[in-house]
mmCIF file of C-alpha atoms and ligand atoms in Angstrom:
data_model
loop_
_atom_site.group_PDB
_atom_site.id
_atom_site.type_symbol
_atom_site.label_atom_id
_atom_site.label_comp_id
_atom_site.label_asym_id
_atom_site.label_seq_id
_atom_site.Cartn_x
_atom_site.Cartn_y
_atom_site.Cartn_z
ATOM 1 C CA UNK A 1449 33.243 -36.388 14.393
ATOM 2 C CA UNK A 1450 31.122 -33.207 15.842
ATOM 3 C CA UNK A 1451 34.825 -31.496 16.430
ATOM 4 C CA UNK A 1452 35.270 -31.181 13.092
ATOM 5 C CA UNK A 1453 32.028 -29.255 12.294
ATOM 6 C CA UNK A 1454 32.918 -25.586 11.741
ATOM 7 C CA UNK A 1455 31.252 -23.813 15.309
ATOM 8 C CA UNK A 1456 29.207 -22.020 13.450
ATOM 9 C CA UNK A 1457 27.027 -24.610 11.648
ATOM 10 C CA UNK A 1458 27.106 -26.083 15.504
ATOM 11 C CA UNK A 1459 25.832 -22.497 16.506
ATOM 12 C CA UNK A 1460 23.159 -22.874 13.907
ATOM 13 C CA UNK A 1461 22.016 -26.397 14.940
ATOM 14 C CA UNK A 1462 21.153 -25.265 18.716
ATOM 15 C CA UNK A 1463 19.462 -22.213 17.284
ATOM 16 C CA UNK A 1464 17.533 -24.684 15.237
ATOM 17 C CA UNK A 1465 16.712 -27.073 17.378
ATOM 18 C CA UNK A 1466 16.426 -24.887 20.551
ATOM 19 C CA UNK A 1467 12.857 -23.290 18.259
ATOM 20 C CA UNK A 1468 11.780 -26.141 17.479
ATOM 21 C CA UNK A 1469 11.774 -26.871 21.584
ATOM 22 C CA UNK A 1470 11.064 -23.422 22.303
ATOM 23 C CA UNK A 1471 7.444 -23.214 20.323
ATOM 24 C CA UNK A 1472 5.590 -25.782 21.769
ATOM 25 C CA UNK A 1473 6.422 -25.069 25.534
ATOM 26 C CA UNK A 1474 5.547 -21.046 25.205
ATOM 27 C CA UNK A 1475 2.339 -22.567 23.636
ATOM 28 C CA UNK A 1476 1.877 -25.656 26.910
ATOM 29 C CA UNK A 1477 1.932 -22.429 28.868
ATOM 30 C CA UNK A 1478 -1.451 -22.431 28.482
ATOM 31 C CA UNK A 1479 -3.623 -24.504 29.686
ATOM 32 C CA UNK A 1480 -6.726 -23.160 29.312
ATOM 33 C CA UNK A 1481 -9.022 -21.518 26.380
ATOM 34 C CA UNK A 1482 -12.011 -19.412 27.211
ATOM 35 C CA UNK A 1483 -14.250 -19.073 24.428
ATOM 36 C CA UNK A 1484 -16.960 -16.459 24.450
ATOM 37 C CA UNK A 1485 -20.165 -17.679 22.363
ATOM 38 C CA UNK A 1486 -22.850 -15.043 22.018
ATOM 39 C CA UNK A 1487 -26.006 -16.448 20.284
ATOM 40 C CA UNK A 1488 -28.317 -14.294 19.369
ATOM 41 C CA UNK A 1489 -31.236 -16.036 21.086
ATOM 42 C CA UNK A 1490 -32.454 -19.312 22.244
ATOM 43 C CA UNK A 1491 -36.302 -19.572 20.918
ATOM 44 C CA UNK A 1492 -35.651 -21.389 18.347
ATOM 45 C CA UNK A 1493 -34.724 -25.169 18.450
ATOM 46 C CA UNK A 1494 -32.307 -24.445 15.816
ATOM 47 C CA UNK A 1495 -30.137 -22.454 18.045
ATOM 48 C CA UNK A 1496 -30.522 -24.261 21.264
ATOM 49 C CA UNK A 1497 -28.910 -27.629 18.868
ATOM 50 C CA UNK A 1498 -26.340 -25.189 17.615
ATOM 51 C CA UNK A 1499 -25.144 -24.364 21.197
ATOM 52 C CA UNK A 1500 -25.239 -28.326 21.885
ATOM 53 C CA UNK A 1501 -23.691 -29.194 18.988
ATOM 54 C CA UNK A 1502 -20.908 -26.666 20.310
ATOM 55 C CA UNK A 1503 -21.139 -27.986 23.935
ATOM 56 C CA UNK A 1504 -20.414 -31.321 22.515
ATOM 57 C CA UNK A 1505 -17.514 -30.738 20.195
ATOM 58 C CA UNK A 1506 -15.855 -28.674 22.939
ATOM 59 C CA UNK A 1507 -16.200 -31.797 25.779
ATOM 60 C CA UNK A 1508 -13.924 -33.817 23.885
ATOM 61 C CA UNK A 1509 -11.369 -31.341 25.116
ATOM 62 C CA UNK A 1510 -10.511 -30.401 28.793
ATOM 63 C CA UNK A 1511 -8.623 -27.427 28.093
ATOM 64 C CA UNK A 1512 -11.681 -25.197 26.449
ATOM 65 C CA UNK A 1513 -13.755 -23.896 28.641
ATOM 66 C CA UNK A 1514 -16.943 -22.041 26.772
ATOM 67 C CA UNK A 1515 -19.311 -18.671 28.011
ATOM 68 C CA UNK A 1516 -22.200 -19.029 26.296
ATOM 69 C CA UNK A 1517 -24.499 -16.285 26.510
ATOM 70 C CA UNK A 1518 -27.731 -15.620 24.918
ATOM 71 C CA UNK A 1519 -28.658 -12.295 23.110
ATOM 72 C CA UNK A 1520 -32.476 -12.810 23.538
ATOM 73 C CA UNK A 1521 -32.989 -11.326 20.118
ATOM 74 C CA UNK A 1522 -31.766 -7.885 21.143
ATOM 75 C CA UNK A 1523 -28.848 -6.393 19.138
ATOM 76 C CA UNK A 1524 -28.125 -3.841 21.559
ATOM 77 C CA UNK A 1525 -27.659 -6.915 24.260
ATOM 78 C CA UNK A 1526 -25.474 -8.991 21.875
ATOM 79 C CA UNK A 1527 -23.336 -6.450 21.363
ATOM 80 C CA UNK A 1528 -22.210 -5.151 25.023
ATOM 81 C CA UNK A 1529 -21.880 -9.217 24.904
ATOM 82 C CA UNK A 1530 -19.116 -9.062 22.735
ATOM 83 C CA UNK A 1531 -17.902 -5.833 24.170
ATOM 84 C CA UNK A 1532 -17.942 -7.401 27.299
ATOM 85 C CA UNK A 1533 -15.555 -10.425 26.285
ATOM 86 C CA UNK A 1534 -13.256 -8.158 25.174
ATOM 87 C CA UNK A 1535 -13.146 -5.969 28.194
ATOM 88 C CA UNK A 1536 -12.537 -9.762 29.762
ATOM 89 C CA UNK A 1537 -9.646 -11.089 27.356
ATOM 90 C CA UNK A 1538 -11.318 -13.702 26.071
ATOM 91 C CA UNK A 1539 -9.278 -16.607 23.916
ATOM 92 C CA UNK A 1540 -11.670 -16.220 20.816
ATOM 93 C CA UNK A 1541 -14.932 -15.412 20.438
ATOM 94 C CA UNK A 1542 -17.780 -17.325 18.515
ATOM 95 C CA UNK A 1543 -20.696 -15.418 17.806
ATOM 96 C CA UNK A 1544 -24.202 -15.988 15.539
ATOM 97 C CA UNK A 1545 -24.892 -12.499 15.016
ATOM 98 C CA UNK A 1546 -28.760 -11.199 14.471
ATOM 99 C CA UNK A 1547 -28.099 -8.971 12.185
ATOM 100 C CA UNK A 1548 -25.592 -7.801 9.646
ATOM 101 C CA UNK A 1549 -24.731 -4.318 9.952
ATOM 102 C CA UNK A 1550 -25.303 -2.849 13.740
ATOM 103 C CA UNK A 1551 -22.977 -6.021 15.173
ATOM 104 C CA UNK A 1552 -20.711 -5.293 12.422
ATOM 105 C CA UNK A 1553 -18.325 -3.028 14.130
ATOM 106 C CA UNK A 1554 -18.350 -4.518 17.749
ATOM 107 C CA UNK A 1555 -17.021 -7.738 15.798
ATOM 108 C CA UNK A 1556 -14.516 -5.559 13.852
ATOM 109 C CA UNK A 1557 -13.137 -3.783 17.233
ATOM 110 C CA UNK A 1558 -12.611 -7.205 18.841
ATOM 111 C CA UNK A 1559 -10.877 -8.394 15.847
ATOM 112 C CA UNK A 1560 -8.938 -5.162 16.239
ATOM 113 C CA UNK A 1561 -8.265 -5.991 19.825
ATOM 114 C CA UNK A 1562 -6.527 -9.114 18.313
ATOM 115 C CA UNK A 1563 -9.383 -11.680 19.608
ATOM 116 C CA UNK A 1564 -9.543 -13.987 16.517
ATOM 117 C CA UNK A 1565 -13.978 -14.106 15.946
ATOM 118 C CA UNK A 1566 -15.341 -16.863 14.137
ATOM 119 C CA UNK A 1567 -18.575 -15.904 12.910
ATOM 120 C CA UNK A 1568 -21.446 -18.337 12.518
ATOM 121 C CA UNK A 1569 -24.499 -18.777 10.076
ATOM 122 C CA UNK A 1570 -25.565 -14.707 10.083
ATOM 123 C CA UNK A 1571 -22.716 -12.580 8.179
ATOM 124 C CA UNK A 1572 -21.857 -8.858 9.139
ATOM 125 C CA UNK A 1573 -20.577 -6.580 6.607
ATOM 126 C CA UNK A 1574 -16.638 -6.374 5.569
ATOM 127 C CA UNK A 1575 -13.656 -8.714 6.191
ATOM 128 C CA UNK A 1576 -13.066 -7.553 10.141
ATOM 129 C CA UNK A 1577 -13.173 -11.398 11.722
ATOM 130 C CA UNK A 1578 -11.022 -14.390 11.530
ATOM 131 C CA UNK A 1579 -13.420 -16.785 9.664
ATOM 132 C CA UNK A 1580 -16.966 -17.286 8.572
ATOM 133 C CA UNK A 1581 -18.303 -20.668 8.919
ATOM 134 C CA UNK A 1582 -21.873 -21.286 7.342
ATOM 135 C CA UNK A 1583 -24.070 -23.025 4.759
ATOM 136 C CA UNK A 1584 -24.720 -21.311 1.233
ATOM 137 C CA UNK A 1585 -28.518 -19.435 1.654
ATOM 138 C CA UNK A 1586 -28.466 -18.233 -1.820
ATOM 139 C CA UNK A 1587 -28.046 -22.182 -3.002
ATOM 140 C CA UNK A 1588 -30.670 -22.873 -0.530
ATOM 141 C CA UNK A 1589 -33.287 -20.549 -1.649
ATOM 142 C CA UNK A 1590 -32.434 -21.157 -5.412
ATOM 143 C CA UNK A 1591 -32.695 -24.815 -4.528
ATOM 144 C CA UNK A 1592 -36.117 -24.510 -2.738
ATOM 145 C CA UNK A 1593 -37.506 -22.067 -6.133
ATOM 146 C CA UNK A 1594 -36.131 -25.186 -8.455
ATOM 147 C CA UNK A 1595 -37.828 -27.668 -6.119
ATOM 148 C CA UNK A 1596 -41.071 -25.317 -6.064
ATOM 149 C CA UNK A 1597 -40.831 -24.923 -10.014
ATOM 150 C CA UNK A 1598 -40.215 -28.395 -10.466
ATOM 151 C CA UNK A 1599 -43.207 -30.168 -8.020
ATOM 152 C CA UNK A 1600 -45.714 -27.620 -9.642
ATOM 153 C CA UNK A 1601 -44.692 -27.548 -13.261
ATOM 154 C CA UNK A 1602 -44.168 -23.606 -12.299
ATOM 155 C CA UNK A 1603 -48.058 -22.309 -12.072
ATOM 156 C CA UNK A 1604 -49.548 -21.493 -8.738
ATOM 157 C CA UNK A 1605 -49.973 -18.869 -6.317
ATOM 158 C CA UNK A 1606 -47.026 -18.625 -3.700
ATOM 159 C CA UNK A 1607 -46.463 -17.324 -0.467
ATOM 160 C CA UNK A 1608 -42.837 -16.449 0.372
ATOM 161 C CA UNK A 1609 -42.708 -15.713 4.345
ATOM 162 C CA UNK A 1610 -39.208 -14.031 5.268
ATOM 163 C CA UNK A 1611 -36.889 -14.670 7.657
ATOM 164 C CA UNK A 1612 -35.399 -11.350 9.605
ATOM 165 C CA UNK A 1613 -34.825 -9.225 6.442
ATOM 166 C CA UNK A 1614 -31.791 -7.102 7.939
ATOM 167 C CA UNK A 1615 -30.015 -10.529 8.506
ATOM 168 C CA UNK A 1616 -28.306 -12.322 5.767
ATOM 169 C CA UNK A 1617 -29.922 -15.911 5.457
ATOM 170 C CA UNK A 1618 -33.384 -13.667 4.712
ATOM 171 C CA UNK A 1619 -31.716 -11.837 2.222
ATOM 172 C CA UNK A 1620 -30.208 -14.636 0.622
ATOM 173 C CA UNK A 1621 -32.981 -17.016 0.803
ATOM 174 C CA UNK A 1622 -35.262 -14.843 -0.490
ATOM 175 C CA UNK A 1623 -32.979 -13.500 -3.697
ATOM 176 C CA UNK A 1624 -31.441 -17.204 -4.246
ATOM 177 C CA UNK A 1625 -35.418 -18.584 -4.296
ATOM 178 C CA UNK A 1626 -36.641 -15.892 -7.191
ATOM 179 C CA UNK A 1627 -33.936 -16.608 -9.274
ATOM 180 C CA UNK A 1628 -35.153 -20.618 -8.831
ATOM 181 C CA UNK A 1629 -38.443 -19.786 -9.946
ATOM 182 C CA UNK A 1630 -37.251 -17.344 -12.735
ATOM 183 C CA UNK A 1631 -38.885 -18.204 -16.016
ATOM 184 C CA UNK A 1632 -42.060 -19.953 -14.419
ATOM 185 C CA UNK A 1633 -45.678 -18.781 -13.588
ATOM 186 C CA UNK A 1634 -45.580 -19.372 -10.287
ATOM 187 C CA UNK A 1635 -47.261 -15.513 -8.486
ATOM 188 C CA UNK A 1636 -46.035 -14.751 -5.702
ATOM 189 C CA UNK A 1637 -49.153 -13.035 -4.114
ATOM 190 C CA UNK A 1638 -47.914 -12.290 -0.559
ATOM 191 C CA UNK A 1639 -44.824 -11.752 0.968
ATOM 192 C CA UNK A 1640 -43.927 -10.973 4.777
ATOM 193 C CA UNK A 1641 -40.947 -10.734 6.838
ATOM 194 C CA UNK A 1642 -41.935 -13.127 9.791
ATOM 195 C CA UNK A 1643 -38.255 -12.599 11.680
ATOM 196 C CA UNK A 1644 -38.149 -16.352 12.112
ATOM 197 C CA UNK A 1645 -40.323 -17.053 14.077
ATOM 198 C CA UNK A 1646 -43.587 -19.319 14.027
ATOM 199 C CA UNK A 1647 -46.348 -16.850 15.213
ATOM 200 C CA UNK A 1648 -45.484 -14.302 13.007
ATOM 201 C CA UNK A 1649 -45.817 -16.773 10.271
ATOM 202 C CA UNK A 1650 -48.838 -18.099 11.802
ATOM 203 C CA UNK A 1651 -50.278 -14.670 11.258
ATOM 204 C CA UNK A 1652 -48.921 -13.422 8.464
ATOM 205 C CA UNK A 1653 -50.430 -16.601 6.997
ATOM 206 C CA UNK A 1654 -53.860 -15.472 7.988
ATOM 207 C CA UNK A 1655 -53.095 -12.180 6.559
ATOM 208 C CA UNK A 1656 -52.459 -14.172 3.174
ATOM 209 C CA UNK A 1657 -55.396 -16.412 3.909
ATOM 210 C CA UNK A 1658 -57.876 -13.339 3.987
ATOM 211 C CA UNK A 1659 -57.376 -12.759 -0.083
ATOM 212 C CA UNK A 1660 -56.114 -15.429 -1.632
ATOM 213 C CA UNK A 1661 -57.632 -18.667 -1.156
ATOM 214 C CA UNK A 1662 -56.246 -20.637 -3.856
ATOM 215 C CA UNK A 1663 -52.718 -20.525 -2.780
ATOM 216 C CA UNK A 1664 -50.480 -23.734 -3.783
ATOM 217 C CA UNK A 1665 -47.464 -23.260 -2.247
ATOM 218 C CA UNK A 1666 -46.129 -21.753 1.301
ATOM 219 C CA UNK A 1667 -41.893 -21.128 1.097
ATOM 220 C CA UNK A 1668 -41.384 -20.052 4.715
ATOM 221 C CA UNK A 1669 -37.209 -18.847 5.417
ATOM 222 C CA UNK A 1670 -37.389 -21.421 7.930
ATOM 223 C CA UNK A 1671 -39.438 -25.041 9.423
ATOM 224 C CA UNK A 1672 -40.636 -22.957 12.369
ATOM 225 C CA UNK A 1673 -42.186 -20.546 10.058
ATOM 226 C CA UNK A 1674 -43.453 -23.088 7.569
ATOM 227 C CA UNK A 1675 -44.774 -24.984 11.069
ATOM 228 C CA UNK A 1676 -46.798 -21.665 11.534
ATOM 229 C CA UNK A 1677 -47.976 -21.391 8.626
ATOM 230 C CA UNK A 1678 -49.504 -24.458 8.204
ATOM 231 C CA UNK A 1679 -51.217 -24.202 11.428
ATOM 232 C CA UNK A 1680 -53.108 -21.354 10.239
ATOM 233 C CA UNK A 1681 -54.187 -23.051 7.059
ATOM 234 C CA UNK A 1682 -55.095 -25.909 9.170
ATOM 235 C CA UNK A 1683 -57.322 -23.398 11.104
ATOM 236 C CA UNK A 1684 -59.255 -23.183 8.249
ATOM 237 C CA UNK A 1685 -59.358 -26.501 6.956
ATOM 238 C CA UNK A 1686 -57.051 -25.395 3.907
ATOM 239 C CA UNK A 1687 -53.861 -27.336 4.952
ATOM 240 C CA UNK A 1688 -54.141 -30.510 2.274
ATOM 241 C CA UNK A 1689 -54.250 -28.056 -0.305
ATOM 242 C CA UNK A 1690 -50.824 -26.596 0.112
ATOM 243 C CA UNK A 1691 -47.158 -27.833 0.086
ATOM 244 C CA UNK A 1692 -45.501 -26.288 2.746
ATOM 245 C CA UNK A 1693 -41.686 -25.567 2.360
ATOM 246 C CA UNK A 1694 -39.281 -24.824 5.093
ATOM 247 C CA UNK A 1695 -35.354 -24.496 6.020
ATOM 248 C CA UNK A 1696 -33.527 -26.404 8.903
ATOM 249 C CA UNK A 1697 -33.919 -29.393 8.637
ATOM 250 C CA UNK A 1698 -33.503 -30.915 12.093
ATOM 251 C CA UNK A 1699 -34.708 -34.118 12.908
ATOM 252 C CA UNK A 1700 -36.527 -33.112 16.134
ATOM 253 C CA UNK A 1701 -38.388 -30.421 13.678
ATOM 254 C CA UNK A 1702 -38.436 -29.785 10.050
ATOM 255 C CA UNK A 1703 -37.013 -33.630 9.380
ATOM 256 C CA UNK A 1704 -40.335 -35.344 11.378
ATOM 257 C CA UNK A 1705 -42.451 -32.619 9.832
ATOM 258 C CA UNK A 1706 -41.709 -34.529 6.216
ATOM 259 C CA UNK A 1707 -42.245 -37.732 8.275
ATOM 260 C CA UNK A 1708 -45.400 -37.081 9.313
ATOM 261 C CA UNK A 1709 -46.620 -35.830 6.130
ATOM 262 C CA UNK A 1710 -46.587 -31.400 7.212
ATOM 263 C CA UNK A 1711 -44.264 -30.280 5.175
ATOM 264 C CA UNK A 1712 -43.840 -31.625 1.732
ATOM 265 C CA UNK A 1713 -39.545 -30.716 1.948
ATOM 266 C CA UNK A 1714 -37.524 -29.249 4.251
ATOM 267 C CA UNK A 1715 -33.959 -28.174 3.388
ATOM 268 C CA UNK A 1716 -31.453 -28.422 5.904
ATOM 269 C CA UNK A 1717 -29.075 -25.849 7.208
ATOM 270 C CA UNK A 1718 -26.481 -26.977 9.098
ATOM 271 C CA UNK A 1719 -25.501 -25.451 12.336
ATOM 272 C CA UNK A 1720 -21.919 -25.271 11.978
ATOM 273 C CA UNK A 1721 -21.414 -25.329 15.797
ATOM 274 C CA UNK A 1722 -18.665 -28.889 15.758
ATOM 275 C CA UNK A 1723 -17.222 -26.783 13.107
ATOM 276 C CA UNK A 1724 -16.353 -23.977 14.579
ATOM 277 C CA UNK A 1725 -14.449 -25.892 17.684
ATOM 278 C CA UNK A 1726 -12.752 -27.379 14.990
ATOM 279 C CA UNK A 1727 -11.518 -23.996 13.709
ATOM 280 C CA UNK A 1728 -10.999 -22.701 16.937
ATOM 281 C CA UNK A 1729 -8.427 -25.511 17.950
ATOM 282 C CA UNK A 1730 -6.476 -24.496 14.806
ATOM 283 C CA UNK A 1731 -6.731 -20.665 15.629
ATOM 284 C CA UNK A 1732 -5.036 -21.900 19.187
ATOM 285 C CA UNK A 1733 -2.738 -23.889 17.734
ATOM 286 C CA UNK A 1734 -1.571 -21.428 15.437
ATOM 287 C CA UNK A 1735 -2.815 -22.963 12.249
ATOM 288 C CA UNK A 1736 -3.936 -21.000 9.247
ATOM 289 C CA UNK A 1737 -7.811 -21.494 8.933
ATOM 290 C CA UNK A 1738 -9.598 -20.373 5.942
ATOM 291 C CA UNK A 1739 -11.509 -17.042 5.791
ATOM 292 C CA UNK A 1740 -14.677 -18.939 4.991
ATOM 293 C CA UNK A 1741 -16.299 -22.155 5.290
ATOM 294 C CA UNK A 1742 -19.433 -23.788 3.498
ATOM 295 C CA UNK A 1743 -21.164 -26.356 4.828
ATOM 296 C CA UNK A 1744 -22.952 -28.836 2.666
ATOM 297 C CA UNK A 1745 -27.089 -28.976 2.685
ATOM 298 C CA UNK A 1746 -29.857 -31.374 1.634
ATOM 299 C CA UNK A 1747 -33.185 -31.757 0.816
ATOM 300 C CA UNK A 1748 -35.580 -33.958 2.546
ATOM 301 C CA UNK A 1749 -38.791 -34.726 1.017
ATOM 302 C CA UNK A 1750 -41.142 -37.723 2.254
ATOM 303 C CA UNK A 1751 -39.715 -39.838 -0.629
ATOM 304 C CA UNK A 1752 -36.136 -39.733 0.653
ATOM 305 C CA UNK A 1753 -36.286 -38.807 4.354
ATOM 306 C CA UNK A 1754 -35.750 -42.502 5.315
ATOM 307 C CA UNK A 1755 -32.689 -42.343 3.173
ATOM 308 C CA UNK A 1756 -30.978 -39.324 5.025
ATOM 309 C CA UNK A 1757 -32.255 -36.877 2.258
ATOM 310 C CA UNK A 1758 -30.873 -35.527 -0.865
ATOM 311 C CA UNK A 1759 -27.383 -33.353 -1.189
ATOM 312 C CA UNK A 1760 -27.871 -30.226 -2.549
HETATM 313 C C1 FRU B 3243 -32.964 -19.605 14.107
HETATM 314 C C2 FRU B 3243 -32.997 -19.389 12.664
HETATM 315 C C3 FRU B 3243 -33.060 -20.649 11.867
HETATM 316 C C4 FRU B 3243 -32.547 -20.159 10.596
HETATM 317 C C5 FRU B 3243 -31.391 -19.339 11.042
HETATM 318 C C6 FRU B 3243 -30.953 -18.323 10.093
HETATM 319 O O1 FRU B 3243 -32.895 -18.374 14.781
HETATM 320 O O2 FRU B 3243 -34.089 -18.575 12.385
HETATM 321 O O3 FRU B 3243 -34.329 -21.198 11.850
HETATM 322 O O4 FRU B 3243 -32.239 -21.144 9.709
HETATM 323 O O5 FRU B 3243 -31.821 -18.729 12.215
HETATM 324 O O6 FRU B 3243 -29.947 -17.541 10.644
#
């Protein structure tokens, strides 16, 4: 029968079918995927479960093997991290940057350099990385205003206590919440960039403490700041007054906080971290991922924090 096929559709048929054989073996050449992760630091329980969550996606497969290194905070030191796994050919790099625009063109060069970058939870500016995988911060904060507006019937005096200003979740958080309150008469009497973390809050909190007495409501950018700030009203006997409101969301933290009665909600944020080994398996197998992921949030309040919370 095959005699009688014209040698050129034969020709075609090896051609065909030798690809088909020839893809996967140039891609079994490799056996191994390093993965750079550069975190911007580790203070926070938030980020120590994001690396984890990582750690544990990634264990399910032999062939990644992941460099995690922690930024301490410092931009300068996150990015001669990512310089650094470029100048050592990493597979792909996974980074959470600090903040937006300095760690902007370090991502952009390795992206150049042809190392795909997935970038996690903090956005830099432009298009210059493979994807973005992260939860929606304005939805958040407009979320957290709505609860605010709602549990108060929109009068009260508010603190808002920022997270890191110059990084996008602050920004976000902060513009999504004002348009959630929009329309109410809820004051926001003090406001503070706290950076994220807890003793800032703590003292900014005192700061507020000093003037305004009769505050109702605390929205810290996130559970370790609205942790802080409650300690300080506590300090002063002023805790039972206030609902506390905070971002995260984890069960060891902001989740047990609504348990035990600290925080009246906390909204989660989800770290992203099995996510992005997810997306990095398709970058390796030469899948098209999307430029941009959003992952889902809820709300937990003590009313449905034994029910896993409330989607957003
Ligand atoms: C941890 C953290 C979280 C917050 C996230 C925003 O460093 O401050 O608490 O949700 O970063 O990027």
């Amino acid at each position: 029968m095959l005699k009688y096929l014209p040698k050129i559709v034969l020709f075609s048929l090896a051609l065909i079918v030798g690809r088909a054989f020839a893809v996967p073996a140039k891609r079994m050449a490799k056996t191994k995927f390093v993965i750079g992760m550069s975190q911007c630091n580790l203070g926070e329980p938030w980020r120590v479960q994001m690396n984890a969550d990582i750690a544990a996606a990634a264990k399910a497969h032999n062939n990644l093997e992941i460099i995690f290194k922690d930024a301490a905070n410092d931009t300068l030191k996150q990015r001669a991290q990512i310089e650094e796994f470029v100048s050592n050919k990493v597979d792909l790099i996974i980074v959470s940057p600090k903040e937006a625009a300095p760690l902007t063109k370090p991502i952009a060069e390795a992206y150049q350099n042809g190392i795909p970058v997935i970038v996690l939870d903090r956005r830099v500016l432009g298009t210059d990385y493979t994807t973005f995988i992260g939860a929606d911060n304005a939805k958040i904060g407009k979320a957290v205003g709505e609860w605010i507006f709602k549990k108060t019937n929109g009068l009260g005096n508010v603190v808002e206590l920022e997270g890191l200003m110059t990084s996008t979740p602050g920004q976000d958080r902060h513009s999504g919440f004002r348009k959630g309150i929009a329309g109410s008469k809820l004051n926001v009497v003090f406001e503070a960039d706290m950076k994220w973390l807890e003793p800032n809050a703590r003292k900014e909190m005192e700061s507020a403490l000093a003037v305004h007495k009769d505050i109702k409501v605390v929205y810290a950018h996130n559970d370790p700041g609205a942790h802080g700030a409650f300690l300080a009203a506590k300090a002063q006997g002023l805790a039972d007054k206030i609902l506390f409101v905070g971002v995260d969301g984890l069960p060891q933290e902001g989740k047990a906080y609504v348990e035990q009665g600290i925080l009246a909600a906390s909204f989660e944020y989800p770290t992203g971290g099995r996510e992005a080994i997810e997306s990095a398996l398709k970058i390796f197998a030469g899948q098209k991922v999307e430029k941009e992921m959003t992952l889902k949030s809820r709300v937990y309040t003590k009313d449905n924090v034994k029910n896993g919370g409330a989607w957003l």
